[in-house]
Amino acid sequence: MHEYTSLMRPFSKPEITRVALDELVLQIHLLKLGPAATFLQTVLDPPPPAAVAAALASLREVGALGSTQAERLTPLGKHLALLPLDPRLGKLLVLGCIFGVLASCCTIAATMSFKSPFR
């Protein structure tokens, strides 16, 4: 047992530094807590600035955030912030509902939300 404990880290890394921040940034904007980068620097273990910038760029690409200066939620972003899933999959479901192909989009979103069983 001693050999395993010597190989383990004393503490694990905080989750905020290990995961994608897209959903968290949407929640920050939905609650109107200010710019995401500013707010996330005040947390106990802040995520790397590159991760915050990547999340903001990803949300702009999806269409959930407006321009770089305003950094406001778009109408699509407000809907995506209310869904408990990745913003890209949320956009897939919203558009599937609009175009009347929700059943197919649900199947695609369900398969994309899990890791590959073949690895």
mmCIF file of C-alpha atoms in Angstrom:
data_model
loop_
_atom_site.group_PDB
_atom_site.id
_atom_site.type_symbol
_atom_site.label_atom_id
_atom_site.label_comp_id
_atom_site.label_asym_id
_atom_site.label_seq_id
_atom_site.Cartn_x
_atom_site.Cartn_y
_atom_site.Cartn_z
ATOM 1 C CA MET A 1 0.000 0.000 0.000
ATOM 2 C CA HIS A 2 2.880 2.354 0.706
ATOM 3 C CA GLU A 3 4.096 2.272 -2.902
ATOM 4 C CA TYR A 4 0.736 3.513 -4.214
ATOM 5 C CA THR A 5 0.428 6.375 -1.776
ATOM 6 C CA SER A 6 3.881 7.643 -2.652
ATOM 7 C CA LEU A 7 2.851 7.872 -6.336
ATOM 8 C CA MET A 8 -0.394 9.756 -5.711
ATOM 9 C CA ARG A 9 -0.660 13.526 -5.579
ATOM 10 C CA PRO A 10 -1.595 14.951 -2.188
ATOM 11 C CA PHE A 11 -4.459 16.931 -3.759
ATOM 12 C CA SER A 12 -6.172 16.782 -7.119
ATOM 13 C CA LYS A 13 -6.288 19.794 -9.412
ATOM 14 C CA PRO A 14 -9.415 21.941 -9.015
ATOM 15 C CA GLU A 15 -12.089 21.084 -11.540
ATOM 16 C CA ILE A 16 -12.271 24.650 -12.842
ATOM 17 C CA THR A 17 -8.702 24.281 -14.135
ATOM 18 C CA ARG A 18 -9.407 20.900 -15.808
ATOM 19 C CA VAL A 19 -12.662 21.357 -17.731
ATOM 20 C CA ALA A 20 -13.906 23.458 -20.621
ATOM 21 C CA LEU A 21 -15.378 26.724 -19.384
ATOM 22 C CA ASP A 22 -18.050 27.290 -22.043
ATOM 23 C CA GLU A 23 -21.040 26.449 -19.838
ATOM 24 C CA LEU A 24 -19.618 28.372 -16.890
ATOM 25 C CA VAL A 25 -19.044 31.498 -18.992
ATOM 26 C CA LEU A 26 -22.651 31.304 -20.222
ATOM 27 C CA GLN A 27 -23.874 31.090 -16.620
ATOM 28 C CA ILE A 28 -21.733 34.088 -15.622
ATOM 29 C CA HIS A 29 -23.304 36.163 -18.379
ATOM 30 C CA LEU A 30 -26.816 34.897 -17.652
ATOM 31 C CA LEU A 31 -26.449 35.985 -14.015
ATOM 32 C CA LYS A 32 -24.958 39.338 -15.144
ATOM 33 C CA LEU A 33 -21.831 39.012 -13.011
ATOM 34 C CA GLY A 34 -19.725 41.136 -15.345
ATOM 35 C CA PRO A 35 -17.083 40.150 -17.905
ATOM 36 C CA ALA A 36 -16.204 36.470 -17.584
ATOM 37 C CA ALA A 37 -12.430 36.959 -17.499
ATOM 38 C CA THR A 38 -12.709 39.510 -14.680
ATOM 39 C CA PHE A 39 -15.092 37.378 -12.644
ATOM 40 C CA LEU A 40 -13.078 34.176 -13.058
ATOM 41 C CA GLN A 41 -9.924 35.877 -11.774
ATOM 42 C CA THR A 42 -11.661 36.362 -8.413
ATOM 43 C CA VAL A 43 -12.373 32.658 -7.781
ATOM 44 C CA LEU A 44 -10.260 30.655 -5.343
ATOM 45 C CA ASP A 45 -8.253 28.791 -8.002
ATOM 46 C CA PRO A 46 -8.632 30.827 -11.208
ATOM 47 C CA PRO A 47 -8.428 29.015 -14.530
ATOM 48 C CA PRO A 48 -5.644 29.887 -16.956
ATOM 49 C CA PRO A 49 -6.371 33.018 -19.023
ATOM 50 C CA ALA A 50 -5.889 30.961 -22.205
ATOM 51 C CA ALA A 51 -8.762 28.673 -21.175
ATOM 52 C CA VAL A 52 -11.053 31.653 -20.581
ATOM 53 C CA ALA A 53 -10.089 33.168 -23.937
ATOM 54 C CA ALA A 54 -10.733 29.829 -25.669
ATOM 55 C CA ALA A 55 -14.175 29.585 -24.052
ATOM 56 C CA LEU A 56 -15.072 33.121 -25.142
ATOM 57 C CA ALA A 57 -13.888 32.430 -28.701
ATOM 58 C CA SER A 58 -15.852 29.178 -28.809
ATOM 59 C CA LEU A 59 -19.036 30.911 -27.636
ATOM 60 C CA ARG A 60 -18.604 33.665 -30.216
ATOM 61 C CA GLU A 61 -18.150 31.000 -32.898
ATOM 62 C CA VAL A 62 -21.377 29.269 -31.834
ATOM 63 C CA GLY A 63 -23.213 32.602 -31.798
ATOM 64 C CA ALA A 64 -23.938 32.686 -28.067
ATOM 65 C CA LEU A 65 -21.926 35.866 -27.394
ATOM 66 C CA GLY A 66 -21.913 39.125 -29.259
ATOM 67 C CA SER A 67 -18.935 41.210 -30.287
ATOM 68 C CA THR A 68 -15.588 41.304 -28.506
ATOM 69 C CA GLN A 69 -16.219 44.685 -26.873
ATOM 70 C CA ALA A 70 -19.779 44.122 -25.619
ATOM 71 C CA GLU A 71 -19.465 40.465 -24.577
ATOM 72 C CA ARG A 72 -23.236 40.135 -24.173
ATOM 73 C CA LEU A 73 -25.433 37.097 -24.588
ATOM 74 C CA THR A 74 -27.317 36.853 -27.856
ATOM 75 C CA PRO A 75 -30.890 35.528 -27.858
ATOM 76 C CA LEU A 76 -29.445 32.133 -28.800
ATOM 77 C CA GLY A 77 -26.960 32.449 -25.928
ATOM 78 C CA LYS A 78 -29.786 33.016 -23.440
ATOM 79 C CA HIS A 79 -31.430 29.770 -24.545
ATOM 80 C CA LEU A 80 -28.129 27.880 -24.488
ATOM 81 C CA ALA A 81 -27.376 29.108 -20.963
ATOM 82 C CA LEU A 82 -30.598 27.486 -19.756
ATOM 83 C CA LEU A 83 -29.725 24.072 -21.189
ATOM 84 C CA PRO A 84 -27.592 21.753 -19.032
ATOM 85 C CA LEU A 85 -25.262 20.641 -21.813
ATOM 86 C CA ASP A 86 -22.403 21.736 -24.013
ATOM 87 C CA PRO A 87 -23.336 24.899 -25.976
ATOM 88 C CA ARG A 88 -22.575 23.252 -29.329
ATOM 89 C CA LEU A 89 -24.948 20.393 -28.574
ATOM 90 C CA GLY A 90 -27.486 22.863 -27.242
ATOM 91 C CA LYS A 91 -27.378 24.771 -30.510
ATOM 92 C CA LEU A 92 -27.883 21.490 -32.357
ATOM 93 C CA LEU A 93 -31.026 20.799 -30.312
ATOM 94 C CA VAL A 94 -32.382 24.337 -30.690
ATOM 95 C CA LEU A 95 -31.896 24.287 -34.465
ATOM 96 C CA GLY A 96 -33.305 20.752 -34.656
ATOM 97 C CA CYS A 97 -36.437 22.000 -32.926
ATOM 98 C CA ILE A 98 -36.720 24.995 -35.264
ATOM 99 C CA PHE A 99 -36.350 22.877 -38.403
ATOM 100 C CA GLY A 100 -38.578 20.035 -37.176
ATOM 101 C CA VAL A 101 -35.901 17.335 -36.965
ATOM 102 C CA LEU A 102 -35.572 17.144 -33.195
ATOM 103 C CA ALA A 103 -35.633 13.332 -32.983
ATOM 104 C CA SER A 104 -32.612 12.980 -35.249
ATOM 105 C CA CYS A 105 -30.781 15.810 -33.483
ATOM 106 C CA CYS A 106 -31.437 14.198 -30.087
ATOM 107 C CA THR A 107 -29.850 10.983 -31.339
ATOM 108 C CA ILE A 108 -26.819 12.854 -32.673
ATOM 109 C CA ALA A 109 -26.464 14.923 -29.482
ATOM 110 C CA ALA A 110 -26.698 11.816 -27.301
ATOM 111 C CA THR A 111 -23.961 10.026 -29.234
ATOM 112 C CA MET A 112 -21.719 13.100 -29.281
ATOM 113 C CA SER A 113 -22.017 13.727 -25.543
ATOM 114 C CA PHE A 114 -20.177 10.528 -24.545
ATOM 115 C CA LYS A 115 -16.638 9.357 -25.075
ATOM 116 C CA SER A 116 -15.992 6.746 -27.702
ATOM 117 C CA PRO A 117 -16.390 3.192 -26.353
ATOM 118 C CA PHE A 118 -13.722 1.985 -28.788
ATOM 119 C CA ARG A 119 -10.755 3.672 -27.088
#
